[in-house]
Short mmCIF file of C-alpha atoms in Angstrom, two decimals:
data_model
loop_
_atom_site.label_atom_id
_atom_site.label_comp_id
_atom_site.label_asym_id
_atom_site.label_seq_id
_atom_site.Cartn_x
_atom_site.Cartn_y
_atom_site.Cartn_z
CA MET V 15 0.08 0.18 0.33
CA ILE V 16 1.55 3.59 -0.99
CA ALA V 17 0.57 6.63 0.68
CA LEU V 18 0.48 10.10 -0.84
CA ILE V 19 1.19 13.16 1.59
CA ASP V 20 -0.02 16.55 0.32
CA CYS V 21 0.28 19.71 1.94
CA ASN V 22 -3.36 21.62 1.54
CA ASN V 23 -2.88 25.40 -0.57
CA PHE V 24 1.06 24.54 0.37
CA TYR V 25 1.90 28.27 -0.48
CA ALA V 26 -1.03 30.06 0.67
CA SER V 27 -0.71 27.91 3.87
CA CYS V 28 2.76 29.11 4.44
CA GLU V 29 1.98 32.71 3.97
CA GLN V 30 -0.66 31.77 6.84
CA VAL V 31 0.92 29.94 9.35
CA PHE V 32 3.15 33.27 10.19
CA GLN V 33 0.57 36.15 8.99
CA PRO V 34 -2.69 34.79 10.89
CA GLN V 35 -4.49 38.09 9.89
CA LEU V 36 -4.72 35.89 6.60
CA ALA V 37 -6.19 33.28 8.20
CA GLY V 38 -9.95 32.44 6.61
CA LYS V 39 -9.23 35.80 4.07
CA PRO V 40 -9.33 34.91 0.27
CA LEU V 41 -5.61 34.64 -0.53
CA VAL V 42 -3.44 34.33 -3.79
CA VAL V 43 0.26 34.24 -4.49
CA LEU V 44 1.77 35.54 -7.82
CA SER V 45 4.41 33.97 -10.02
CA ASN V 46 8.00 35.46 -10.23
CA ASN V 47 7.55 39.68 -11.47
CA ASP V 48 3.99 39.28 -9.92
CA GLY V 49 2.30 38.17 -13.23
CA ASN V 50 -0.06 35.48 -12.60
CA VAL V 51 -1.66 33.54 -9.95
CA ILE V 52 0.00 30.21 -8.83
CA ALA V 53 -1.48 28.95 -6.05
CA ARG V 54 -4.62 30.14 -3.76
CA SER V 55 -6.33 29.50 -0.43
CA SER V 56 -9.76 27.95 -0.10
CA GLU V 57 -11.19 31.10 0.15
CA ALA V 58 -10.27 32.31 -3.22
CA LYS V 59 -11.32 28.91 -4.97
CA LYS V 60 -14.53 29.51 -3.56
CA LEU V 61 -14.70 33.00 -5.23
CA GLY V 62 -13.83 31.59 -8.72
CA ILE V 63 -10.29 32.58 -8.98
CA GLY V 64 -8.40 30.42 -11.45
CA MET V 65 -5.01 29.19 -11.54
CA GLY V 66 -3.07 31.13 -14.02
CA VAL V 67 -5.19 34.05 -14.40
CA LEU V 68 -3.52 37.51 -14.38
CA THR V 69 -2.37 39.55 -11.51
CA GLY V 70 -4.62 42.46 -13.30
CA SER V 71 -7.46 40.41 -13.81
CA VAL V 72 -8.26 40.12 -9.57
CA ARG V 73 -7.49 43.36 -8.48
CA GLY V 74 -11.60 43.93 -8.25
CA PHE V 75 -11.52 41.40 -5.51
CA VAL V 76 -9.04 43.25 -3.43
CA ARG V 77 -11.83 45.71 -2.63
CA SER V 78 -15.03 43.64 -3.03
CA HIS V 79 -13.86 40.57 -1.49
CA GLU V 80 -10.81 41.84 1.17
CA LEU V 81 -8.74 39.22 -1.24
CA GLN V 82 -4.72 39.39 0.02
CA ILE V 83 -2.31 39.03 -2.53
CA ARG V 84 1.16 37.97 -1.83
CA SER V 85 4.43 37.85 -4.26
CA SER V 86 5.73 34.53 -4.58
CA ASN V 87 8.50 33.64 -1.61
CA TYR V 88 10.34 30.28 -2.49
CA ALA V 89 12.90 30.88 0.40
CA LEU V 90 9.95 30.40 2.77
CA TYR V 91 8.63 27.54 0.50
CA GLY V 92 11.41 26.07 0.53
CA ASP V 93 12.59 26.04 3.77
CA MET V 94 9.00 24.68 5.18
CA SER V 95 8.90 21.98 2.67
CA SER V 96 12.02 20.47 4.41
CA ARG V 97 10.31 21.11 7.74
CA VAL V 98 7.60 18.45 6.65
CA MET V 99 9.74 16.09 4.83
CA GLU V 100 11.87 15.76 7.80
CA THR V 101 8.86 15.44 10.29
CA LEU V 102 7.42 12.47 7.42
CA GLU V 103 10.79 10.88 7.34
CA GLU V 104 10.86 10.37 10.97
CA LEU V 105 7.40 8.80 11.21
CA LEU V 106 7.06 6.55 7.91
CA PRO V 107 9.50 4.23 5.88
CA ASN V 108 10.69 4.56 2.49
CA VAL V 109 9.86 7.97 2.07
CA GLU V 110 9.72 9.24 -1.60
CA ARG V 111 9.82 13.24 -1.96
CA TYR V 112 8.26 13.86 -5.07
CA SER V 113 7.40 17.65 -4.73
CA ILE V 114 7.91 20.28 -2.98
CA ASP V 115 4.20 19.80 -1.28
CA GLU V 116 3.91 15.87 -1.68
CA ALA V 117 5.54 12.56 -0.90
CA PHE V 118 5.06 9.28 -1.31
CA ALA V 119 5.33 6.21 1.77
CA ASP V 120 5.40 2.64 1.68
CA LEU V 121 2.36 1.50 4.07
CA SER V 122 2.73 -2.30 3.22
CA GLY V 123 1.91 -4.95 5.84
CA LEU V 124 -0.38 -2.53 7.93
CA SER V 125 -3.62 -3.27 8.54
CA ARG V 126 -6.33 -0.71 7.57
CA ALA V 127 -6.56 0.17 11.49
CA ARG V 128 -3.09 0.91 11.87
CA MET V 129 -2.89 2.46 8.44
CA LEU V 130 -5.76 4.93 9.66
CA GLU V 131 -3.86 5.19 13.08
CA LEU V 132 -0.52 6.08 11.76
CA CYS V 133 -1.81 8.55 9.05
CA GLN V 134 -4.07 10.59 11.62
CA HIS V 135 -1.00 10.40 13.73
CA VAL V 136 1.45 12.21 10.82
CA ARG V 137 -1.67 14.74 9.85
CA HIS V 138 -1.44 15.90 13.86
CA ARG V 139 2.62 15.74 14.14
CA VAL V 140 2.92 17.88 10.54
CA GLN V 141 0.41 20.20 11.23
CA ARG V 142 1.67 20.64 15.34
CA HIS V 143 5.67 20.94 13.71
CA THR V 144 4.86 23.08 11.07
CA GLY V 145 1.58 24.83 11.28
CA LEU V 146 0.62 23.17 8.15
CA GLN V 147 -2.34 20.86 7.17
CA VAL V 148 -2.02 18.05 5.02
CA SER V 149 -4.12 15.51 3.35
CA ILE V 150 -3.45 11.50 2.95
CA GLY V 151 -4.75 9.12 0.37
CA VAL V 152 -3.41 5.40 0.81
CA ALA V 153 -4.31 2.77 -2.31
CA GLN V 154 -2.38 0.23 -3.98
CA THR V 155 -0.80 2.12 -6.25
CA LYS V 156 0.52 5.95 -6.75
CA THR V 157 -2.16 6.70 -9.22
CA LEU V 158 -4.88 5.37 -7.21
CA ALA V 159 -3.21 7.19 -3.84
CA LYS V 160 -3.74 10.12 -5.80
CA VAL V 161 -7.12 9.45 -6.54
CA ALA V 162 -7.61 8.58 -2.72
CA ASN V 163 -5.97 11.87 -1.62
CA ARG V 164 -8.47 13.99 -4.04
CA LEU V 165 -11.27 12.35 -1.71
CA ALA V 166 -9.30 13.25 1.82
CA LYS V 167 -9.14 16.80 0.65
CA ARG V 168 -13.22 16.61 -0.92
CA ARG V 169 -15.02 15.32 1.77
CA PRO V 170 -14.75 16.37 5.29
CA GLU V 171 -16.18 13.33 6.53
CA LEU V 172 -12.74 11.47 6.37
CA SER V 173 -10.99 13.80 8.70
CA GLY V 174 -8.57 14.56 5.65
CA VAL V 175 -7.74 10.42 5.12
CA CYS V 176 -9.08 7.93 2.78
CA ILE V 177 -7.50 4.64 2.71
CA GLY V 178 -8.75 2.31 -0.21
CA THR V 179 -7.67 -0.93 0.23
CA GLU V 180 -10.18 -2.09 -2.45
CA THR V 181 -9.37 -1.15 -6.01
CA GLU V 182 -12.75 -1.66 -6.64
CA SER V 183 -13.94 0.73 -4.39
CA PHE V 184 -12.63 3.60 -6.87
CA GLY V 185 -15.26 2.53 -8.92
CA ARG V 186 -18.02 5.78 -8.25
CA ILE V 187 -14.96 8.48 -7.86
CA LEU V 188 -13.31 7.32 -11.06
CA GLU V 189 -16.94 7.97 -13.17
CA GLN V 190 -16.93 11.13 -11.71
CA MET V 191 -13.50 11.80 -12.80
CA GLU V 192 -12.66 13.74 -15.71
CA THR V 193 -9.21 12.10 -17.83
CA GLY V 194 -7.52 15.02 -17.34
CA ASP V 195 -7.89 15.12 -13.34
CA VAL V 196 -5.87 11.44 -13.60
CA TRP V 197 -1.80 12.19 -12.61
CA GLY V 198 -0.20 12.48 -15.66
CA ILE V 199 -3.17 13.05 -18.08
CA GLY V 200 -2.34 16.41 -19.43
CA ARG V 201 -4.94 18.15 -22.01
CA LYS V 202 -3.79 17.12 -25.21
CA ILE V 203 -4.07 13.41 -24.41
CA SER V 204 -7.60 14.38 -22.60
CA ARG V 205 -8.85 15.57 -25.69
CA LYS V 206 -7.63 12.53 -27.33
CA LEU V 207 -8.91 10.48 -25.34
CA THR V 208 -12.60 12.19 -25.39
CA GLY V 209 -12.22 11.59 -29.20
CA PHE V 210 -12.38 8.15 -28.87
CA GLY V 211 -14.97 8.10 -26.63
CA ILE V 212 -13.40 7.91 -23.14
CA HIS V 213 -14.83 10.93 -21.04
CA ASN V 214 -14.05 9.65 -17.36
CA ALA V 215 -11.49 7.92 -15.25
CA LYS V 216 -13.51 5.05 -15.11
CA GLN V 217 -13.89 4.26 -18.84
CA LEU V 218 -10.04 5.00 -19.08
CA ARG V 219 -9.13 2.44 -16.24
CA ASP V 220 -11.87 -0.52 -18.17
CA ALA V 221 -9.93 0.25 -21.93
CA ASP V 222 -7.75 -2.13 -23.58
CA PRO V 223 -4.33 -1.72 -22.43
CA VAL V 224 -3.17 -2.91 -25.75
CA TRP V 225 -5.21 -0.79 -27.43
CA ILE V 226 -4.00 2.29 -25.15
CA LYS V 227 -0.29 1.63 -25.89
CA LYS V 228 -1.11 1.33 -29.86
CA GLN V 229 -2.90 4.63 -29.79
CA PHE V 230 -0.88 6.85 -27.29
CA SER V 231 1.78 5.10 -25.19
CA VAL V 232 3.62 2.89 -22.57
CA VAL V 233 3.29 5.76 -20.17
CA LEU V 234 -0.80 5.75 -20.72
CA MET V 235 -0.80 1.96 -20.63
CA ARG V 236 0.85 1.80 -17.26
CA THR V 237 -1.65 4.60 -15.58
CA VAL V 238 -4.09 2.21 -16.83
CA LEU V 239 -2.96 -0.66 -15.34
CA GLU V 240 -2.27 1.31 -12.02
CA LEU V 241 -6.02 2.73 -12.16
CA ARG V 242 -6.73 -1.07 -12.10
CA GLY V 243 -4.59 -1.63 -9.07
CA GLU V 244 -1.33 -3.12 -10.48
CA SER V 245 1.70 -1.21 -9.11
CA CYS V 246 3.77 0.15 -12.18
CA LEU V 247 5.42 2.64 -10.54
CA LYS V 248 7.35 2.17 -7.45
CA LEU V 249 8.71 4.06 -4.97
CA GLU V 250 11.98 5.84 -5.82
CA GLU V 251 15.03 6.22 -4.25
CA PRO V 252 16.55 9.76 -3.45
CA GLU V 253 18.29 10.89 -6.62
CA GLU V 254 22.08 10.94 -5.66
CA SER V 255 23.76 11.14 -8.81
CA ARG V 256 22.56 14.09 -11.10
CA LYS V 257 23.71 14.62 -14.57
CA SER V 258 23.18 18.66 -14.87
CA LEU V 259 21.90 21.55 -13.12
CA MET V 260 20.08 24.43 -14.33
CA CYS V 261 19.59 28.02 -12.86
CA GLY V 262 17.71 30.90 -14.31
CA ARG V 263 15.47 33.47 -14.51
CA SER V 264 13.37 36.04 -16.10
CA PHE V 265 13.88 39.56 -15.21
CA GLY V 266 12.44 42.56 -13.27
CA LYS V 267 12.20 44.28 -16.62
CA PRO V 268 13.94 43.97 -19.78
CA LEU V 269 17.87 44.72 -19.97
CA LYS V 270 19.69 46.11 -22.80
CA GLU V 271 23.68 46.32 -21.12
CA LEU V 272 26.02 43.79 -20.70
CA GLU V 273 27.15 45.32 -17.21
CA ASP V 274 23.42 44.91 -16.14
CA ILE V 275 23.14 41.24 -17.00
CA ARG V 276 26.20 40.27 -15.47
CA PRO V 277 25.33 40.70 -11.73
CA ALA V 278 22.20 38.16 -12.58
CA LEU V 279 24.39 35.77 -14.19
CA THR V 280 26.47 35.76 -11.09
CA HIS V 281 23.55 35.23 -8.54
CA PHE V 282 22.39 32.94 -10.95
CA VAL V 283 25.67 30.81 -10.84
CA GLN V 284 26.06 31.21 -7.26
CA ASN V 285 22.49 29.23 -7.08
CA ALA V 286 23.75 26.69 -8.89
CA VAL V 287 27.41 26.01 -7.64
CA THR V 288 25.66 26.26 -4.31
CA ARG V 289 23.53 23.25 -5.52
CA LEU V 290 26.25 21.28 -6.40
CA TRP V 291 28.12 21.55 -2.82
CA LYS V 292 24.56 20.04 -1.58
CA TYR V 293 25.01 17.02 -3.84
CA LYS V 294 28.86 17.14 -3.47
CA GLN V 295 29.56 16.89 -7.12
CA ALA V 296 31.54 19.07 -9.55
CA THR V 297 30.87 19.95 -13.09
CA SER V 298 33.33 19.83 -16.04
CA ALA V 299 31.25 22.16 -18.66
CA LEU V 300 28.99 25.41 -18.68
CA THR V 301 26.58 26.83 -20.89
CA VAL V 302 25.07 30.30 -20.41
CA TYR V 303 21.83 30.94 -22.46
CA LEU V 304 20.37 34.53 -22.85
CA SER V 305 17.09 35.10 -24.23
CA THR V 306 14.69 38.24 -25.25
CA ASN V 307 10.82 37.43 -24.34
CA ARG V 308 9.33 35.91 -27.40
CA PHE V 309 5.97 36.90 -26.36
CA ARG V 310 6.61 40.57 -27.25
CA LYS V 311 6.18 40.14 -31.17
CA ASN V 312 6.66 43.75 -31.43
CA ILE V 313 10.10 43.63 -30.32
CA ALA V 314 13.47 42.26 -31.89
CA GLN V 315 13.92 38.53 -30.76
CA ARG V 316 17.42 36.45 -29.77
CA SER V 317 18.05 33.73 -28.23
CA VAL V 318 21.26 32.35 -27.98
CA SER V 319 23.74 29.89 -25.61
CA ALA V 320 27.40 29.46 -25.63
CA SER V 321 29.16 26.56 -23.69
CA VAL V 322 32.76 26.36 -21.65
CA GLU V 323 34.65 23.44 -20.85
CA LEU V 324 37.02 23.32 -18.19
CA SER V 325 38.67 21.23 -15.50
CA THR V 326 36.74 19.24 -13.33
CA THR V 327 35.70 21.54 -10.13
CA ASP V 328 33.29 23.13 -7.80
CA ASN V 329 35.33 26.47 -7.36
CA LEU V 330 32.37 29.11 -7.31
CA ILE V 331 35.05 31.44 -8.21
CA LEU V 332 36.26 29.47 -11.74
CA LEU V 333 33.04 28.73 -12.61
CA ASN V 334 31.83 31.98 -12.27
CA ALA V 335 34.59 33.53 -14.45
CA ALA V 336 33.93 31.10 -16.71
CA ALA V 337 29.83 32.06 -17.33
CA GLN V 338 30.54 35.57 -17.63
CA ARG V 339 33.55 34.56 -20.50
CA ALA V 340 30.33 32.71 -21.80
CA LEU V 341 28.18 35.76 -21.43
CA GLU V 342 30.35 37.93 -23.44
CA GLN V 343 30.25 35.61 -26.19
CA THR V 344 26.64 35.10 -26.38
CA PHE V 345 25.89 39.48 -25.84
CA GLU V 346 25.08 41.36 -28.67
CA SER V 347 23.70 45.09 -28.38
CA GLY V 348 20.75 46.23 -29.54
CA PHE V 349 17.98 43.73 -27.68
CA GLU V 350 15.82 43.51 -24.97
CA TYR V 351 16.63 40.73 -23.17
CA HIS V 352 14.51 39.37 -20.52
CA LYS V 353 16.29 36.14 -19.28
CA VAL V 354 19.85 34.57 -18.51
CA GLY V 355 20.64 31.21 -17.00
CA VAL V 356 23.30 29.15 -16.63
CA LEU V 357 23.65 24.96 -17.03
CA LEU V 358 26.10 23.22 -15.71
CA HIS V 359 26.69 19.76 -16.85
CA ASP V 360 29.28 16.59 -16.85
CA LEU V 361 28.72 16.33 -13.23
CA VAL V 362 30.62 13.58 -11.38
CA ALA V 363 31.22 13.20 -7.72
CA VAL V 364 33.39 15.15 -5.41
CA LYS V 365 35.25 11.92 -4.48
CA ASN V 366 35.99 11.10 -8.40
CA ILE V 367 37.77 14.33 -8.99
CA PRO V 368 41.03 13.22 -11.07
CA ALA V 369 44.30 15.10 -9.79
CA SER V 370 46.17 17.04 -12.12
CA LEU V 371 49.48 16.01 -13.14
CA PHE V 372 50.54 19.98 -13.08
CA GLU V 373 48.45 21.24 -10.41
CA THR V 374 50.56 23.13 -7.71
CA GLU V 375 50.13 21.84 -4.40
CA SER V 376 49.40 25.20 -3.00
CA GLY V 377 46.65 25.67 -5.60
CA ILE V 378 45.27 22.05 -4.50
CA LYS V 379 45.54 22.81 -0.75
CA ASN V 380 44.15 26.77 -1.02
CA SER V 381 41.04 26.52 -3.20
CA PRO V 382 39.44 23.98 -1.36
CA GLU V 383 39.69 25.95 1.98
CA LEU V 384 38.35 28.64 0.92
CA MET V 385 35.48 27.02 -1.01
CA TRP V 386 34.89 25.36 2.53
CA ALA V 387 35.14 28.71 3.84
CA VAL V 388 32.19 30.14 1.70
CA ARG V 389 29.89 27.24 2.38
CA LYS V 390 30.45 27.41 6.05
CA ILE V 391 29.92 30.90 6.43
CA ASN V 392 26.77 31.36 4.04
CA ALA V 393 25.26 28.34 5.90
CA LYS V 394 25.56 29.71 9.00
CA PHE V 395 24.93 33.78 8.47
CA GLY V 396 22.85 33.60 4.86
CA ARG V 397 23.33 32.06 1.15
CA TYR V 398 24.55 35.15 -0.21
CA THR V 399 26.88 36.83 2.33
CA VAL V 400 30.08 36.20 0.72
CA ALA V 401 29.50 36.29 -2.54
CA SER V 402 31.55 37.37 -6.23
CA ALA V 403 32.05 40.91 -6.46
CA SER V 404 30.52 40.81 -9.86
CA VAL V 405 26.87 40.40 -8.18
CA SER V 406 27.26 43.91 -7.30
CA GLY V 407 26.09 46.52 -9.61
CA SER V 408 22.39 47.20 -11.05
CA SER V 409 19.80 45.35 -9.41
CA ASP V 410 16.83 45.92 -12.28
CA TRP V 411 17.25 41.93 -13.07
CA ARG V 412 15.50 41.28 -10.31
CA ALA V 413 12.33 39.79 -10.26
CA ARG V 414 9.06 42.13 -9.46
CA SER V 415 7.94 41.17 -5.67
CA LYS V 416 5.83 44.21 -4.92
CA PHE V 417 3.62 41.89 -2.36
CA ARG V 418 6.23 39.64 -0.84
CA SER V 419 6.20 38.60 2.77
CA PRO V 420 9.27 38.52 5.45
CA ALA V 421 11.84 35.31 4.91
CA PHE V 422 10.19 34.46 8.62
CA THR V 423 12.17 30.93 8.84
CA THR V 424 15.67 31.77 6.83
CA CYS V 425 16.88 35.32 7.44
CA TRP V 426 17.39 36.81 10.96
CA ASN V 427 16.51 40.04 10.04
CA GLU V 428 13.33 39.10 8.83
CA LEU V 429 12.28 36.69 11.96
CA PRO V 430 8.67 37.32 13.14
CA LEU V 431 8.04 38.90 16.32
CA VAL V 432 6.18 37.44 19.16
CA GLN V 433 4.77 39.90 21.82
CA ALA V 434 4.04 37.92 25.06
#
């Protein structure tokens, strides 16, 4: 039996934990640059505010329904996610971190009564440790666990936990689910299924798997088998070896000058290298990409990239210098650039880095010590306490975040104040 633990309205709930005045009020969280709605509280959903709608279209609700608006605060969400996952890993065996607000766990071998007792204990502990509520769905497969989780959220009488030990018990709910609501099925596949007369999840479950594979793919065939209770998607072990890392983001406003783009690239290189250190890996090649906004048809378009090969390293200084050289190769004046980013590839474990025959003893000794010092300082005092000098300069590249709440859990200067 597989359990899916999912945080309820995660981004909005994280905002409400440290701002109790938001409780019970409609709340939306905006995307980078405050462009679109990417998360909603239950109250906002009841107002009919959809996912992905433009920010301007919801401003009318501010006066009429006291709608609260917050810019995305990924430092807060990431830290709260870590706290939730650490709590789950203390209580459950074989936890797979699936996304920032979801995790699967293996509950095989437990009776229904024991599973219910354990799931309620998990819900209580997570809420006590983080202030967040989770819903838990349990079933024989990952896909059915998703369905069970959907029921746990929508039916108050279940108290946040739905356990489906029998595959047949899902028949009615699957009949009421559109195919587009099934895990892993997008709008394009859903429309094609409708063309074949398959309108709901129950009809999909009852379809011939061989025919599904022929008309669609083996991936959709697995979904059909999962809906029948045949497990095709096992719990995954934590990823130990990554092949590449990418970091980049759109600018707060278009940039035309090379010197205005350099600080942004430096920031993204530091983020990527910090992740390299986390996974104890190094890279021997990087690619810098630079592009204009393809949705602005009235401006000249340009999308380019440049790659650099170098000796395998996790040294922030060397990687940033290489990235800046690549940026110089890609940059051409006369364009309004919208986004820059860096891709680190050909990753290897640090322990497997071969020593160079011509590397000096002092070079081998001092550079790792310097990076070790940077890591320790930034871990203790904040990620960007020590950074490359090229990060200074214009801040026009930073994303718009007019409504961002403080970093309540990750910045000493923004800790919440408690009055006793």
